[in-house]
GROMACS .gro file of C-alpha atoms in nm:
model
  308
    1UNK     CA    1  -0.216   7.131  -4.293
    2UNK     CA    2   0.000   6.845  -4.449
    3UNK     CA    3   0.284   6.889  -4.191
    4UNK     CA    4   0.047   6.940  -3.933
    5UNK     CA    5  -0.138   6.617  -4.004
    6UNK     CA    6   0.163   6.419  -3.965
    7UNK     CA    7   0.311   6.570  -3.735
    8UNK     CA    8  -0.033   6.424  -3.507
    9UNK     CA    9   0.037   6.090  -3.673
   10UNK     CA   10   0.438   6.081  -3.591
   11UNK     CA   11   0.269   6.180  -3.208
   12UNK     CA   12   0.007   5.973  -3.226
   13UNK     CA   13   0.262   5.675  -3.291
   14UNK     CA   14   0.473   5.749  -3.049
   15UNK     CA   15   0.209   5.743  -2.810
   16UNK     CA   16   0.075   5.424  -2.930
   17UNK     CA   17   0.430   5.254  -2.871
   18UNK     CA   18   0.462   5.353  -2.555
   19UNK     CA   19   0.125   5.228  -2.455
   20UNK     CA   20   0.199   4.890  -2.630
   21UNK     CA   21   0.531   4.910  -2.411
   22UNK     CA   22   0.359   4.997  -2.123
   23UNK     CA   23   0.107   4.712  -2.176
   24UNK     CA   24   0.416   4.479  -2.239
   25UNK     CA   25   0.595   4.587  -1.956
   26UNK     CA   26   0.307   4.520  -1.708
   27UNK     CA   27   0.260   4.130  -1.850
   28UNK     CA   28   0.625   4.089  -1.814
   29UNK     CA   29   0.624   4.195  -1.431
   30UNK     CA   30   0.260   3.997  -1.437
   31UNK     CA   31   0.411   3.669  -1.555
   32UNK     CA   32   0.761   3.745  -1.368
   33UNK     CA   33   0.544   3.751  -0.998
   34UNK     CA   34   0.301   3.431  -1.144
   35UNK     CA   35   0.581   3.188  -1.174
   36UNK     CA   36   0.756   3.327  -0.870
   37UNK     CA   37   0.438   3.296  -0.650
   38UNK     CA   38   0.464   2.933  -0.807
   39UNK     CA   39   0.781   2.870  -0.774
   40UNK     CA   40   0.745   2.959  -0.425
   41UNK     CA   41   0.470   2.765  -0.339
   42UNK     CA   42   0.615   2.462  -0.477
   43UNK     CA   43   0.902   2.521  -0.274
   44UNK     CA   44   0.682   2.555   0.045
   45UNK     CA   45   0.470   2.226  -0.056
   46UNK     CA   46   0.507   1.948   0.183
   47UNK     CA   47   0.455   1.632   0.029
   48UNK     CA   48   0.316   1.316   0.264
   49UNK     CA   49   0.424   1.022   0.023
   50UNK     CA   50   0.585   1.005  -0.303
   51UNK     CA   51   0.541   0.646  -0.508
   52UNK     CA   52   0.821   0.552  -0.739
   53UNK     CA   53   0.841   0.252  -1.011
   54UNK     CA   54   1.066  -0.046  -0.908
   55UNK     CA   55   1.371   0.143  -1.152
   56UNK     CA   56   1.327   0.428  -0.926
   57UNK     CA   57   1.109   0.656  -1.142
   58UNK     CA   58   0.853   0.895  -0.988
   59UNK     CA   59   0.499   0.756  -1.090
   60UNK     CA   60   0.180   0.919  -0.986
   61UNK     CA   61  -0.134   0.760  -0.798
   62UNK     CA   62  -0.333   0.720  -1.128
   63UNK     CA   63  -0.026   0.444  -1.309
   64UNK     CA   64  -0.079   0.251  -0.965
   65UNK     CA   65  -0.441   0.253  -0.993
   66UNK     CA   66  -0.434   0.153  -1.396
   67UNK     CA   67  -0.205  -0.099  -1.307
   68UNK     CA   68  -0.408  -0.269  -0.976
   69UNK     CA   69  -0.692  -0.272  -1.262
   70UNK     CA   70  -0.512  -0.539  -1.440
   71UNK     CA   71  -0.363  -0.747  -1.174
   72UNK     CA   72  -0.537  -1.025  -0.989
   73UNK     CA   73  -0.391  -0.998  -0.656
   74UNK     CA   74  -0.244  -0.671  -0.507
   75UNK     CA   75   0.014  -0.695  -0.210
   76UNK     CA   76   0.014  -0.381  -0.017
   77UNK     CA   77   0.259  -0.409   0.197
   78UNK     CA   78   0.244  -0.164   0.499
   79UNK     CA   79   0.410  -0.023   0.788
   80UNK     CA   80   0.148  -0.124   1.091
   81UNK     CA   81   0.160   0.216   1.270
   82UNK     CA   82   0.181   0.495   0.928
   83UNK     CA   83  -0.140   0.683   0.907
   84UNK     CA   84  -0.031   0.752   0.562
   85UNK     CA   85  -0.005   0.377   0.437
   86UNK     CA   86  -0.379   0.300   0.564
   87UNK     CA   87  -0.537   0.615   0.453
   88UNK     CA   88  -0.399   0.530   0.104
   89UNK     CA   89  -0.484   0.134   0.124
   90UNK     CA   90  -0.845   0.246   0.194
   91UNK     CA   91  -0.810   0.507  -0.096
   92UNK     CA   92  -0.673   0.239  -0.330
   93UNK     CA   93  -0.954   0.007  -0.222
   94UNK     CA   94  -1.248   0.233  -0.296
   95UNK     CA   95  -1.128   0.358  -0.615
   96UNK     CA   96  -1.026  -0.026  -0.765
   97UNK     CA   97  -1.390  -0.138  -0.584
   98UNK     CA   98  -1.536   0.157  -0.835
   99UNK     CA   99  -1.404   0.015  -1.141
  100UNK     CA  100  -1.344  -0.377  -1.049
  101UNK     CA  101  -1.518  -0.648  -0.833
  102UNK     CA  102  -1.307  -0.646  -0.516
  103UNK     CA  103  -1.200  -0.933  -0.230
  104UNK     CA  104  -1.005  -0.783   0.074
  105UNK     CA  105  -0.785  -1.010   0.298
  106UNK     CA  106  -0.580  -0.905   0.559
  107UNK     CA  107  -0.251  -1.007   0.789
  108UNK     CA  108  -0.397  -0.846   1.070
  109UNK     CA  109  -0.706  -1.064   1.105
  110UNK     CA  110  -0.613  -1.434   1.168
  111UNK     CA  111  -0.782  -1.788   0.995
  112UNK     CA  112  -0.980  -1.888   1.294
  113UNK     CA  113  -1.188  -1.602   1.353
  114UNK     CA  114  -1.334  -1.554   1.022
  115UNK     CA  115  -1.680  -1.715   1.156
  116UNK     CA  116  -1.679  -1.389   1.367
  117UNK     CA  117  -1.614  -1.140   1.106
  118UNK     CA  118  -1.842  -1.288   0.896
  119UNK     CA  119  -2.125  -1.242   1.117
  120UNK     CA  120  -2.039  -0.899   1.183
  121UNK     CA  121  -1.974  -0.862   0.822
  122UNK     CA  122  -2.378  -0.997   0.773
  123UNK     CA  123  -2.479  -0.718   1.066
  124UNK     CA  124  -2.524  -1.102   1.321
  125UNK     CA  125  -2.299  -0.911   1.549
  126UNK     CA  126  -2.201  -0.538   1.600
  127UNK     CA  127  -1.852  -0.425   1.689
  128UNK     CA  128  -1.838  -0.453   2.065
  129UNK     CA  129  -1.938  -0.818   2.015
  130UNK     CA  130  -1.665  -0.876   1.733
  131UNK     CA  131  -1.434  -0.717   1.975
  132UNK     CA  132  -1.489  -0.960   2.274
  133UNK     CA  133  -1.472  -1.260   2.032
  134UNK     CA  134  -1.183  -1.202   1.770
  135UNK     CA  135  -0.858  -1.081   1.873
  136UNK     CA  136  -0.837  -0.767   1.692
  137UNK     CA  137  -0.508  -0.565   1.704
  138UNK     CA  138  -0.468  -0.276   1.910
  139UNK     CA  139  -0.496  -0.010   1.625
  140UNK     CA  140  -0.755  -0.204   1.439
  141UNK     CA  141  -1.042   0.066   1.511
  142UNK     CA  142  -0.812   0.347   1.368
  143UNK     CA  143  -0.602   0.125   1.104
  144UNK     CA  144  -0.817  -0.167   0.994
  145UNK     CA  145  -1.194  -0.142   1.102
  146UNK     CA  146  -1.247   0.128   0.789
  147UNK     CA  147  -1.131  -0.145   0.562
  148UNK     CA  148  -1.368  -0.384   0.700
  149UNK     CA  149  -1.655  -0.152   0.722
  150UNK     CA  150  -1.618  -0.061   0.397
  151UNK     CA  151  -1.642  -0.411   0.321
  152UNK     CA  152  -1.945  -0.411   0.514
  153UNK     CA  153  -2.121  -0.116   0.332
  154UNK     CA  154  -2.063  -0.234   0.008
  155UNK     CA  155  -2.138  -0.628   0.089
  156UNK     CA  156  -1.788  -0.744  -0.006
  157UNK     CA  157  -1.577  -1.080   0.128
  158UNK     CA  158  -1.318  -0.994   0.372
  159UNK     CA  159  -1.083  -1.268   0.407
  160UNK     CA  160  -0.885  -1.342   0.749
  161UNK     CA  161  -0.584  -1.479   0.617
  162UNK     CA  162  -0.301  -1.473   0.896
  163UNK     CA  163  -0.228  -1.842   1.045
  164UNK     CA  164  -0.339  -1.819   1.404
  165UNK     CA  165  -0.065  -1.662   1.616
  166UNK     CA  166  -0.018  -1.948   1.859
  167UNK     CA  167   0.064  -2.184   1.580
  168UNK     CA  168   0.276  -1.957   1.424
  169UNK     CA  169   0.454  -1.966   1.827
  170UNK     CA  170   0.443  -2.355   1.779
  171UNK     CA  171   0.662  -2.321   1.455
  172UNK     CA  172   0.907  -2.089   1.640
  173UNK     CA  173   0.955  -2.345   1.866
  174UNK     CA  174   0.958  -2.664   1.750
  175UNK     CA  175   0.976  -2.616   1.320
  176UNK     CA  176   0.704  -2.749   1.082
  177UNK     CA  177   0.677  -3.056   1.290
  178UNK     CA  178   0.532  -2.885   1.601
  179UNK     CA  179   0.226  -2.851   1.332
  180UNK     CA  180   0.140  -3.253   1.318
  181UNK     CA  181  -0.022  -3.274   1.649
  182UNK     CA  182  -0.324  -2.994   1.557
  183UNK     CA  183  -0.650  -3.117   1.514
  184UNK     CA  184  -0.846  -3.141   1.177
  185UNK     CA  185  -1.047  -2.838   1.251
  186UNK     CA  186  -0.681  -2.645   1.343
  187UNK     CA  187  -0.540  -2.775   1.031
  188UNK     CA  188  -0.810  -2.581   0.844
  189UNK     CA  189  -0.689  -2.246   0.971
  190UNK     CA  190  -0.317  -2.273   0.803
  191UNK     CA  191  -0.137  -2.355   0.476
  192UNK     CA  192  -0.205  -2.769   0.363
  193UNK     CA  193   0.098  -2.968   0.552
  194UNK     CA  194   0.438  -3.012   0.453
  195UNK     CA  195   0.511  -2.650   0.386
  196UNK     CA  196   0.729  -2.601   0.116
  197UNK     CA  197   1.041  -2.404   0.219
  198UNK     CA  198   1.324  -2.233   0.089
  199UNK     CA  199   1.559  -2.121   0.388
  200UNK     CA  200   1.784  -1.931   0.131
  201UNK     CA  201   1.559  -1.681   0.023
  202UNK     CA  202   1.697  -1.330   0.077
  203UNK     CA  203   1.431  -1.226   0.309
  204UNK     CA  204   1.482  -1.549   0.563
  205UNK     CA  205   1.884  -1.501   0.536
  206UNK     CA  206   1.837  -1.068   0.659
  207UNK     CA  207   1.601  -1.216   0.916
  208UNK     CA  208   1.871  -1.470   1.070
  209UNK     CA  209   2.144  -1.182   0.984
  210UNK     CA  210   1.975  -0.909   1.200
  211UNK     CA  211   1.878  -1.123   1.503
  212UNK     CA  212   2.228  -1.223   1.536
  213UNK     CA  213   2.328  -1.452   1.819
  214UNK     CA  214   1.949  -1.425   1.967
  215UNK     CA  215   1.846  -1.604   1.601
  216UNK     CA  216   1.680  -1.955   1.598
  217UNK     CA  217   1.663  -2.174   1.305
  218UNK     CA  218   1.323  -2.193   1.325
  219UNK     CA  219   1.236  -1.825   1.328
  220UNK     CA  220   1.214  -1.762   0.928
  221UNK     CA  221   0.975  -2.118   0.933
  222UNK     CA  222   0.776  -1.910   1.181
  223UNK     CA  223   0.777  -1.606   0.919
  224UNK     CA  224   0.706  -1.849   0.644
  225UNK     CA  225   0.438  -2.044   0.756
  226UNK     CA  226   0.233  -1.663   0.802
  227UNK     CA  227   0.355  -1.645   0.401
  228UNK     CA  228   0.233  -1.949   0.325
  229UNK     CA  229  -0.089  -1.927   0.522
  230UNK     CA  230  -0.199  -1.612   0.385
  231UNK     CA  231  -0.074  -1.688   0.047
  232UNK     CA  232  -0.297  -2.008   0.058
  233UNK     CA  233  -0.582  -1.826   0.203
  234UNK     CA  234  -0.570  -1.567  -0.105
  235UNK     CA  235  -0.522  -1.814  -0.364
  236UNK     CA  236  -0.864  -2.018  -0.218
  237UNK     CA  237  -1.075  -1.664  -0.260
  238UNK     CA  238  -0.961  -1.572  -0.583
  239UNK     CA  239  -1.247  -1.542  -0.827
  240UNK     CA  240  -1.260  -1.445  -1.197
  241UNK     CA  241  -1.235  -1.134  -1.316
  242UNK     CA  242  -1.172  -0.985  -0.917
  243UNK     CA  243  -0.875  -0.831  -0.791
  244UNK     CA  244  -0.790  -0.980  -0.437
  245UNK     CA  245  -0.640  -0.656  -0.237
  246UNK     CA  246  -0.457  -0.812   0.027
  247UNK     CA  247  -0.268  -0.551   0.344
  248UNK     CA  248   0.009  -0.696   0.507
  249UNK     CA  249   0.339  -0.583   0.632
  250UNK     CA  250   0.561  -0.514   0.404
  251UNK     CA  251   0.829  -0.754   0.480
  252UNK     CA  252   0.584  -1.041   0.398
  253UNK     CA  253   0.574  -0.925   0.032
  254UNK     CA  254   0.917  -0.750  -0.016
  255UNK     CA  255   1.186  -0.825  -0.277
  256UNK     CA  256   0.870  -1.027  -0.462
  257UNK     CA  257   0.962  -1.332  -0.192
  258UNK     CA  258   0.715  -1.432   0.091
  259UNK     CA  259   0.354  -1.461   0.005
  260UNK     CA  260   0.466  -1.377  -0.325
  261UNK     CA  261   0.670  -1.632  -0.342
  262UNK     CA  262   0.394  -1.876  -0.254
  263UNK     CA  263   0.178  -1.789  -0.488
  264UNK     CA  264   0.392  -1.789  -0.772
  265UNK     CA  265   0.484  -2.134  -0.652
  266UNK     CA  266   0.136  -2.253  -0.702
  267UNK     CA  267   0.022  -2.001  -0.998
  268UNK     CA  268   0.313  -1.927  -1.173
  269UNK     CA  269   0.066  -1.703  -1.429
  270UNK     CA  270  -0.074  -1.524  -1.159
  271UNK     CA  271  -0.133  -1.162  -1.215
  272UNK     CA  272   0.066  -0.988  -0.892
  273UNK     CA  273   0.129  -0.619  -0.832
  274UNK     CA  274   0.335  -0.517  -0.486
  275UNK     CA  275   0.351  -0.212  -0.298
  276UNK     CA  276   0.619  -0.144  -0.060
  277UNK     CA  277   0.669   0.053   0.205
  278UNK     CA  278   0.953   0.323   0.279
  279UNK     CA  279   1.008   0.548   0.573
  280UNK     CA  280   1.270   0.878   0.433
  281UNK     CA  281   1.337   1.223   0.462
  282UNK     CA  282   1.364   1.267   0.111
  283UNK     CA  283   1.071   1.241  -0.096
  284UNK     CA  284   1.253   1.288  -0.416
  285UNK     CA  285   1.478   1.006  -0.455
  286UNK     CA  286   1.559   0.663  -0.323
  287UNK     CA  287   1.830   0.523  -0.288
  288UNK     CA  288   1.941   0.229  -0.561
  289UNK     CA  289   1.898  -0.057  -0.249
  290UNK     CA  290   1.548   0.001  -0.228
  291UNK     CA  291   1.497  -0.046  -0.621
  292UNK     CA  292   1.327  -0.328  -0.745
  293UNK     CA  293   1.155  -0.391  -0.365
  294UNK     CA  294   0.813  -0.407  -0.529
  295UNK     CA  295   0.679  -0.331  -0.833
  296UNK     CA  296   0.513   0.033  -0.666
  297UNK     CA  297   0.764   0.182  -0.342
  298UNK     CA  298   0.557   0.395  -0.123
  299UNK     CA  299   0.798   0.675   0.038
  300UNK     CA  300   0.653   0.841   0.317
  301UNK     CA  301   0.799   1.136   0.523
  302UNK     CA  302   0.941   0.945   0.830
  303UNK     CA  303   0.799   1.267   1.019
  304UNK     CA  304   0.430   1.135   0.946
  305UNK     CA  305   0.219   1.069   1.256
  306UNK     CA  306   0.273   0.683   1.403
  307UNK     CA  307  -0.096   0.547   1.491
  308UNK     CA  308   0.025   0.323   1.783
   0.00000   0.00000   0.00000
């Protein structure tokens, strides 16, 4: 009976270490298909944008968020026709309007119409009338009009900052001094007179460079007197303890100069956090050129859908 009782326990053991192989076994193959399937789909993931640090480091939505939080003025510099830069300006601008009292200014809305988006703003006007009376862009109802009615929902100052294109056309034509001859009421719409200007700033010098022979003298005063208008136009809005989101092209706030440069010429303590815009293949990397372009570098599959 002795033998025969171990003899079931020496079976009985066996039986119990297959099993526990068995049961081993089928998490290995469980866990070996889980982080293939994973693997796999990671490899099939297609990624719109990707933001990276100024160093080049990968950072994730959330540090850019955190960091608009503290700042006083954010520059989001855009490409005018990416679907992907002004979905994620109006996703940046309802989640720092969630946490932080919020102004919004824009390039794309110029100094002497403000009356009108004000009154559409208050609900005086509706859109068809603000269309007939402001000059508007041609993507604005796709690109711009959900920032502004979002400002409009949520009863929040939207700022037309841009210097009235035909003054800006003035200043490509004859300099600063085509700029004496406007009226008072004119002179309210753009930066105070003389405009301070540095012709040796990096981002005037590439301008000059890539027009070649068809370049003027006065086409980076053209360019600066935009930076300096909206740059003036921010700094007059700015209240305490409100972050002034501000979407321009990216140029205007690249390599910290342009309406950067402005404002840090009047507020040299000024809180400022940049976003620029990239157009790649390669969402993984950039290249070392395109470090320190802005404190936040938006990299967006140059495949992405153009809105005009």
């Amino acid at each position: 009976m002795v033998f025969h009782d171990e003899m079931i326990n020496i079976v009985c053991t066996k039986v119990k270490t297959l099993e526990l192989k068995r049961t081993a076994m089928k998490q290995l193959i469980f866990t070996t298909v889980f982080i293939l399937t994973l693997l796999t789909g990671l490899a099939q993931e297609k990624k719109a944008y990707q933001l990276f640090d100024k160093k080049g480091k990968k950072v994730n939505y959330g540090k850019l968020l955190k960091a608009a939080e503290k700042s006083q003025v954010v520059l989001f510099g855009e490409y005018h026709n990416n679907a992907i830069a002004h979905w994620l300006e109006l996703e940046l601008t309802k989640d720092l309007a969630a946490k932080k009292a919020v102004i919004l200014g824009a390039e794309m809305l110029e100094a002497d119409n403000q009356k009108q988006l004000d009154q559409y703003l208050r609900d005086e006007i509706n859109q068809k009338q603000l269309d007939s009376t402001a000059r508007l862009w041609p993507n604005y109802k796709t690109d711009y009009k959900p920032l502004v009615d979002f400002a409009k929902d949520n009863k929040l100052t939207f700022i037309a900052t841009n210097i009235p294109r035909r003054f800006a056309s003035i200043v490509s034509k004859k300099g600063f001094e085509g700029l004496d001859s406007l009226t008072a009421e004119e002179k309210s719409w753009i930066a105070p007179l003389p405009i301070a200007f540095d012709a040796n700033l990096p981002g005037y010098v590439n301008m000059m460079k890539m027009m070649g022979d068809h370049a003027s003298p006065n086409m980076p005063k053209a360019q600066a007197i935009k930076d300096a208008t909206m740059a003036y136009f921010i700094q007059k809005n700015l209240k305490e303890d409100s972050v002034f989101i501000h979407y321009n092209g990216t140029y205007h706030s690249d390599n910290f100069e342009g309406i950067g440069w402005y404002l840090k010429n009047s507020l040299p303590n000024l809180r400022i956090i940049t976003i620029a815009t990239v157009e790649q293949k390669d969402l993984e990397k950039i290249m070392p050129e395109e470090y320190n372009k802005a404190d936040y570098i938006l990299v967006i599959d140059e495949d992405v859908t153009k809105t005009q």
